[in-house]
Amino acid sequence: MAILPIIETPDPLLRRKSSSVEEITPELRTLIDDMFETMYAAPGIGLAAIQVGVPKRILVIDLQEPEEEGGEPVRRPMVFVNPEIVTASDTVQPYTEGCLSVPEQYAEVERPDRVRARWLDRDGKPHDEELEGLLGICLQHEMDHLEGILFIDHLSRLKRDMILRKLAKARREKLAA
Ligand code: NI
C-alpha cells in the first residue's frame, strides 16, 4: 500500500468529471487500498479518486466514529464504486464541512439529511441503502467530487472568495518558510 499525493484546489483536475468504472480490476483494488491509506494518513473521513488524480467514480469513506462517547475511533471502511443518489429528502441539515483538497478551511453547507443511494462495493456487489447523518452528508460531498464540484461551490461568492484568498495566503507562507 502507498500514501498518494492529494491534489488541492485550484488544480484543474479537481474540476474534471470522473468516468464510470466498467470493471473492478486488481489495479483498481490496489488504488482503493491506497486511497484508504492516504485518507487515514491525512487524516480524513472521505476521499474521491480524483483527489489523488484518478478520474474514476470511486470513493472511500470511513467516519472512524467511536463505539461510545469518548471511546477509541473504530474503523469501518466503506467503498463506493459508481455511486448514484436515487432519492433525497426534502429536508436539509447544515454541517460544517472540510475537504482534503481545500486544506484547513471549513464552512457550513446544507444538504438533504437523508438519501437513498446505490453503489458497488470493492467486490462489485451492488448496494441499495438509505443513508443519513454524517454518512449521508459525507457521501454527497464525495459524490460532488465526481462531478468536479467542491464544497466551497455551495457557498456564497463572498465566503468562497474569502476561503480561496486564505488558501493562497497559506500557500505563499508555506513557500516562503
Ligand atoms: Ni472533499
PDB file of C-alpha atoms and ligand atoms in Angstrom:
ATOM      1  CA  MET A   1       0.000   0.000   0.000  1.00  0.00           C
ATOM      2  CA  ALA A   2       1.075   3.539  -0.554  1.00  0.00           C
ATOM      3  CA  ILE A   3       0.178   7.037   0.526  1.00  0.00           C
ATOM      4  CA  LEU A   4      -0.657   9.029  -2.605  1.00  0.00           C
ATOM      5  CA  PRO A   5      -0.273  12.800  -3.023  1.00  0.00           C
ATOM      6  CA  ILE A   6      -3.602  14.624  -2.633  1.00  0.00           C
ATOM      7  CA  ILE A   7      -4.222  17.358  -5.176  1.00  0.00           C
ATOM      8  CA  GLU A   8      -5.521  20.702  -3.950  1.00  0.00           C
ATOM      9  CA  THR A   9      -7.615  23.484  -5.390  1.00  0.00           C
ATOM     10  CA  PRO A  10      -7.060  25.326  -7.760  1.00  0.00           C
ATOM     11  CA  ASP A  11      -5.671  22.237  -9.573  1.00  0.00           C
ATOM     12  CA  PRO A  12      -7.888  21.968 -12.700  1.00  0.00           C
ATOM     13  CA  LEU A  13      -8.033  18.159 -12.337  1.00  0.00           C
ATOM     14  CA  LEU A  14     -10.419  18.650  -9.421  1.00  0.00           C
ATOM     15  CA  ARG A  15     -12.875  20.214 -11.887  1.00  0.00           C
ATOM     16  CA  ARG A  16     -12.859  17.207 -14.162  1.00  0.00           C
ATOM     17  CA  LYS A  17     -15.871  14.869 -14.347  1.00  0.00           C
ATOM     18  CA  SER A  18     -14.969  11.308 -13.382  1.00  0.00           C
ATOM     19  CA  SER A  19     -15.971   8.378 -15.573  1.00  0.00           C
ATOM     20  CA  SER A  20     -17.786   5.179 -14.586  1.00  0.00           C
ATOM     21  CA  VAL A  21     -15.876   2.065 -13.624  1.00  0.00           C
ATOM     22  CA  GLU A  22     -16.529  -0.737 -16.101  1.00  0.00           C
ATOM     23  CA  GLU A  23     -14.860  -3.480 -14.152  1.00  0.00           C
ATOM     24  CA  ILE A  24     -13.216  -3.680 -10.715  1.00  0.00           C
ATOM     25  CA  THR A  25      -9.772  -4.901 -11.702  1.00  0.00           C
ATOM     26  CA  PRO A  26      -6.894  -5.835  -9.348  1.00  0.00           C
ATOM     27  CA  GLU A  27      -5.338  -2.451 -10.252  1.00  0.00           C
ATOM     28  CA  LEU A  28      -8.460  -0.650  -9.057  1.00  0.00           C
ATOM     29  CA  ARG A  29      -8.470  -2.676  -5.817  1.00  0.00           C
ATOM     30  CA  THR A  30      -4.892  -1.553  -5.231  1.00  0.00           C
ATOM     31  CA  LEU A  31      -5.985   2.033  -5.905  1.00  0.00           C
ATOM     32  CA  ILE A  32      -8.820   1.602  -3.356  1.00  0.00           C
ATOM     33  CA  ASP A  33      -6.371   0.272  -0.734  1.00  0.00           C
ATOM     34  CA  ASP A  34      -4.020   3.181  -1.420  1.00  0.00           C
ATOM     35  CA  MET A  35      -6.936   5.632  -1.152  1.00  0.00           C
ATOM     36  CA  PHE A  36      -7.766   4.286   2.327  1.00  0.00           C
ATOM     37  CA  GLU A  37      -4.163   4.544   3.435  1.00  0.00           C
ATOM     38  CA  THR A  38      -3.972   8.095   2.055  1.00  0.00           C
ATOM     39  CA  MET A  39      -7.249   9.095   3.747  1.00  0.00           C
ATOM     40  CA  TYR A  40      -6.281   7.654   7.149  1.00  0.00           C
ATOM     41  CA  ALA A  41      -2.862   9.312   6.989  1.00  0.00           C
ATOM     42  CA  ALA A  42      -4.241  12.744   6.051  1.00  0.00           C
ATOM     43  CA  PRO A  43      -6.359  12.278   8.276  1.00  0.00           C
ATOM     44  CA  GLY A  44      -9.808  12.478   6.698  1.00  0.00           C
ATOM     45  CA  ILE A  45     -13.154  10.671   6.637  1.00  0.00           C
ATOM     46  CA  GLY A  46     -13.698  10.533   2.871  1.00  0.00           C
ATOM     47  CA  LEU A  47     -11.713  10.624  -0.351  1.00  0.00           C
ATOM     48  CA  ALA A  48     -12.625  10.555  -4.044  1.00  0.00           C
ATOM     49  CA  ALA A  49     -10.274   9.013  -6.615  1.00  0.00           C
ATOM     50  CA  ILE A  50      -9.975  12.333  -8.447  1.00  0.00           C
ATOM     51  CA  GLN A  51      -8.353  13.798  -5.306  1.00  0.00           C
ATOM     52  CA  VAL A  52      -5.393  11.514  -5.997  1.00  0.00           C
ATOM     53  CA  GLY A  53      -5.583  12.387  -9.683  1.00  0.00           C
ATOM     54  CA  VAL A  54      -7.612   9.412 -10.970  1.00  0.00           C
ATOM     55  CA  PRO A  55     -10.828  10.484 -12.756  1.00  0.00           C
ATOM     56  CA  LYS A  56     -12.860   7.355 -11.917  1.00  0.00           C
ATOM     57  CA  ARG A  57     -16.111   7.105  -9.992  1.00  0.00           C
ATOM     58  CA  ILE A  58     -14.622   5.606  -6.817  1.00  0.00           C
ATOM     59  CA  LEU A  59     -14.988   6.904  -3.251  1.00  0.00           C
ATOM     60  CA  VAL A  60     -13.758   5.665   0.090  1.00  0.00           C
ATOM     61  CA  ILE A  61     -15.379   6.693   3.358  1.00  0.00           C
ATOM     62  CA  ASP A  62     -14.670   5.824   6.974  1.00  0.00           C
ATOM     63  CA  LEU A  63     -16.212   8.071   9.604  1.00  0.00           C
ATOM     64  CA  GLN A  64     -13.971   6.467  12.248  1.00  0.00           C
ATOM     65  CA  GLU A  65     -16.546   7.172  14.932  1.00  0.00           C
ATOM     66  CA  PRO A  66     -16.013   5.802  18.424  1.00  0.00           C
ATOM     67  CA  GLU A  67     -18.286   2.978  19.625  1.00  0.00           C
ATOM     68  CA  GLU A  68     -19.161   5.076  22.675  1.00  0.00           C
ATOM     69  CA  GLU A  69     -18.707   8.724  23.545  1.00  0.00           C
ATOM     70  CA  GLY A  70     -15.080   9.467  24.331  1.00  0.00           C
ATOM     71  CA  GLY A  71     -14.022   5.993  23.184  1.00  0.00           C
ATOM     72  CA  GLU A  72     -11.445   4.951  20.626  1.00  0.00           C
ATOM     73  CA  PRO A  73     -12.335   5.589  16.960  1.00  0.00           C
ATOM     74  CA  VAL A  74     -13.489   2.425  15.222  1.00  0.00           C
ATOM     75  CA  ARG A  75     -12.613   1.821  11.566  1.00  0.00           C
ATOM     76  CA  ARG A  76     -15.493   0.891   9.271  1.00  0.00           C
ATOM     77  CA  PRO A  77     -14.129   1.273   5.740  1.00  0.00           C
ATOM     78  CA  MET A  78     -16.759   1.685   3.010  1.00  0.00           C
ATOM     79  CA  VAL A  79     -16.087   1.681  -0.731  1.00  0.00           C
ATOM     80  CA  PHE A  80     -18.483   3.285  -3.215  1.00  0.00           C
ATOM     81  CA  VAL A  81     -17.971   2.479  -6.899  1.00  0.00           C
ATOM     82  CA  ASN A  82     -20.279   4.219  -9.428  1.00  0.00           C
ATOM     83  CA  PRO A  83     -22.481   5.664  -6.658  1.00  0.00           C
ATOM     84  CA  GLU A  84     -25.868   7.151  -7.538  1.00  0.00           C
ATOM     85  CA  ILE A  85     -28.367   9.052  -5.419  1.00  0.00           C
ATOM     86  CA  VAL A  86     -31.800   7.520  -6.073  1.00  0.00           C
ATOM     87  CA  THR A  87     -33.824   9.857  -3.852  1.00  0.00           C
ATOM     88  CA  ALA A  88     -33.022  12.666  -1.448  1.00  0.00           C
ATOM     89  CA  SER A  89     -35.133  14.047   1.394  1.00  0.00           C
ATOM     90  CA  ASP A  90     -36.740  17.480   1.045  1.00  0.00           C
ATOM     91  CA  THR A  91     -35.389  18.424   4.439  1.00  0.00           C
ATOM     92  CA  VAL A  92     -31.834  19.710   4.707  1.00  0.00           C
ATOM     93  CA  GLN A  93     -29.369  19.928   7.558  1.00  0.00           C
ATOM     94  CA  PRO A  94     -26.378  22.211   7.936  1.00  0.00           C
ATOM     95  CA  TYR A  95     -22.980  20.710   8.630  1.00  0.00           C
ATOM     96  CA  THR A  96     -19.542  22.281   8.848  1.00  0.00           C
ATOM     97  CA  GLU A  97     -17.598  20.630   6.041  1.00  0.00           C
ATOM     98  CA  GLY A  98     -13.944  20.495   5.157  1.00  0.00           C
ATOM     99  CA  CYS A  99     -12.043  18.830   2.324  1.00  0.00           C
ATOM    100  CA  LEU A 100      -8.542  17.423   1.962  1.00  0.00           C
ATOM    101  CA  SER A 101      -8.292  19.300  -1.355  1.00  0.00           C
ATOM    102  CA  VAL A 102      -9.233  22.598   0.351  1.00  0.00           C
ATOM    103  CA  PRO A 103      -6.860  22.174   3.295  1.00  0.00           C
ATOM    104  CA  GLU A 104      -7.729  23.551   6.714  1.00  0.00           C
ATOM    105  CA  GLN A 105     -10.774  25.507   5.530  1.00  0.00           C
ATOM    106  CA  TYR A 106     -14.227  24.803   6.924  1.00  0.00           C
ATOM    107  CA  ALA A 107     -17.682  26.164   6.185  1.00  0.00           C
ATOM    108  CA  GLU A 108     -21.289  25.265   6.783  1.00  0.00           C
ATOM    109  CA  VAL A 109     -23.086  23.580   3.869  1.00  0.00           C
ATOM    110  CA  GLU A 110     -26.734  22.495   3.752  1.00  0.00           C
ATOM    111  CA  ARG A 111     -27.561  19.152   2.163  1.00  0.00           C
ATOM    112  CA  PRO A 112     -30.517  16.743   2.235  1.00  0.00           C
ATOM    113  CA  ASP A 113     -30.371  14.927   5.581  1.00  0.00           C
ATOM    114  CA  ARG A 114     -31.347  11.564   4.112  1.00  0.00           C
ATOM    115  CA  VAL A 115     -30.513   9.965   0.771  1.00  0.00           C
ATOM    116  CA  ARG A 116     -31.180   6.607  -0.821  1.00  0.00           C
ATOM    117  CA  ALA A 117     -28.114   5.562  -2.759  1.00  0.00           C
ATOM    118  CA  ARG A 118     -26.962   2.736  -4.986  1.00  0.00           C
ATOM    119  CA  TRP A 119     -23.373   1.686  -5.465  1.00  0.00           C
ATOM    120  CA  LEU A 120     -20.997  -1.230  -5.905  1.00  0.00           C
ATOM    121  CA  ASP A 121     -18.552  -2.216  -3.200  1.00  0.00           C
ATOM    122  CA  ARG A 122     -14.925  -3.382  -3.514  1.00  0.00           C
ATOM    123  CA  ASP A 123     -16.112  -6.828  -4.667  1.00  0.00           C
ATOM    124  CA  GLY A 124     -18.553  -5.394  -7.209  1.00  0.00           C
ATOM    125  CA  LYS A 125     -21.522  -6.316  -5.016  1.00  0.00           C
ATOM    126  CA  PRO A 126     -24.477  -3.956  -5.517  1.00  0.00           C
ATOM    127  CA  HIS A 127     -25.898  -1.996  -2.563  1.00  0.00           C
ATOM    128  CA  ASP A 128     -29.136  -0.026  -2.290  1.00  0.00           C
ATOM    129  CA  GLU A 129     -29.373   1.683   1.083  1.00  0.00           C
ATOM    130  CA  GLU A 130     -30.766   4.679   2.894  1.00  0.00           C
ATOM    131  CA  LEU A 131     -28.023   6.785   4.451  1.00  0.00           C
ATOM    132  CA  GLU A 132     -28.480   9.541   6.993  1.00  0.00           C
ATOM    133  CA  GLY A 133     -26.490  11.700   9.338  1.00  0.00           C
ATOM    134  CA  LEU A 134     -22.793  12.233   8.730  1.00  0.00           C
ATOM    135  CA  LEU A 135     -22.537   9.236   6.395  1.00  0.00           C
ATOM    136  CA  GLY A 136     -25.184  10.698   4.066  1.00  0.00           C
ATOM    137  CA  ILE A 137     -23.516  14.118   4.141  1.00  0.00           C
ATOM    138  CA  CYS A 138     -20.096  12.646   3.505  1.00  0.00           C
ATOM    139  CA  LEU A 139     -21.365  10.580   0.566  1.00  0.00           C
ATOM    140  CA  GLN A 140     -22.943  13.676  -1.010  1.00  0.00           C
ATOM    141  CA  HIS A 141     -19.732  15.677  -0.502  1.00  0.00           C
ATOM    142  CA  GLU A 142     -17.616  12.926  -2.066  1.00  0.00           C
ATOM    143  CA  MET A 143     -20.088  12.416  -4.934  1.00  0.00           C
ATOM    144  CA  ASP A 144     -19.765  16.124  -5.746  1.00  0.00           C
ATOM    145  CA  HIS A 145     -16.066  15.453  -6.446  1.00  0.00           C
ATOM    146  CA  LEU A 146     -17.105  13.033  -9.213  1.00  0.00           C
ATOM    147  CA  GLU A 147     -18.774  15.971 -10.984  1.00  0.00           C
ATOM    148  CA  GLY A 148     -15.856  18.340 -10.402  1.00  0.00           C
ATOM    149  CA  ILE A 149     -17.692  20.163  -7.605  1.00  0.00           C
ATOM    150  CA  LEU A 150     -16.095  21.260  -4.320  1.00  0.00           C
ATOM    151  CA  PHE A 151     -17.949  22.100  -1.095  1.00  0.00           C
ATOM    152  CA  ILE A 152     -16.920  25.743  -1.471  1.00  0.00           C
ATOM    153  CA  ASP A 153     -19.071  25.872  -4.637  1.00  0.00           C
ATOM    154  CA  HIS A 154     -22.124  25.606  -2.360  1.00  0.00           C
ATOM    155  CA  LEU A 155     -21.160  28.810  -0.521  1.00  0.00           C
ATOM    156  CA  SER A 156     -21.908  32.424  -1.363  1.00  0.00           C
ATOM    157  CA  ARG A 157     -19.365  34.036  -3.638  1.00  0.00           C
ATOM    158  CA  LEU A 158     -18.180  36.205  -0.758  1.00  0.00           C
ATOM    159  CA  LYS A 159     -17.477  33.219   1.509  1.00  0.00           C
ATOM    160  CA  ARG A 160     -15.884  31.214  -1.303  1.00  0.00           C
ATOM    161  CA  ASP A 161     -13.541  34.060  -2.262  1.00  0.00           C
ATOM    162  CA  MET A 162     -12.581  34.502   1.373  1.00  0.00           C
ATOM    163  CA  ILE A 163     -11.571  30.828   1.629  1.00  0.00           C
ATOM    164  CA  LEU A 164      -9.656  30.940  -1.668  1.00  0.00           C
ATOM    165  CA  ARG A 165      -7.781  34.043  -0.503  1.00  0.00           C
ATOM    166  CA  LYS A 166      -6.863  32.345   2.795  1.00  0.00           C
ATOM    167  CA  LEU A 167      -5.648  29.290   0.881  1.00  0.00           C
ATOM    168  CA  ALA A 168      -3.499  31.374  -1.444  1.00  0.00           C
ATOM    169  CA  LYS A 169      -2.014  33.192   1.559  1.00  0.00           C
ATOM    170  CA  ALA A 170      -1.291  29.908   3.390  1.00  0.00           C
ATOM    171  CA  ARG A 171       0.406  28.589   0.237  1.00  0.00           C
ATOM    172  CA  ARG A 172       2.558  31.712  -0.100  1.00  0.00           C
ATOM    173  CA  GLU A 173       3.593  31.469   3.551  1.00  0.00           C
ATOM    174  CA  LYS A 174       4.490  27.802   3.126  1.00  0.00           C
ATOM    175  CA  LEU A 175       6.650  28.642   0.101  1.00  0.00           C
ATOM    176  CA  ALA A 176       8.358  31.487   1.987  1.00  0.00           C
ATOM    177  CA  ALA A 177       9.017  29.341   5.082  1.00  0.00           C
TER     178      ALA A 177
HETATM  179 NI    NI B   1     -13.693  16.778  -0.441  1.00  0.00          NI
END
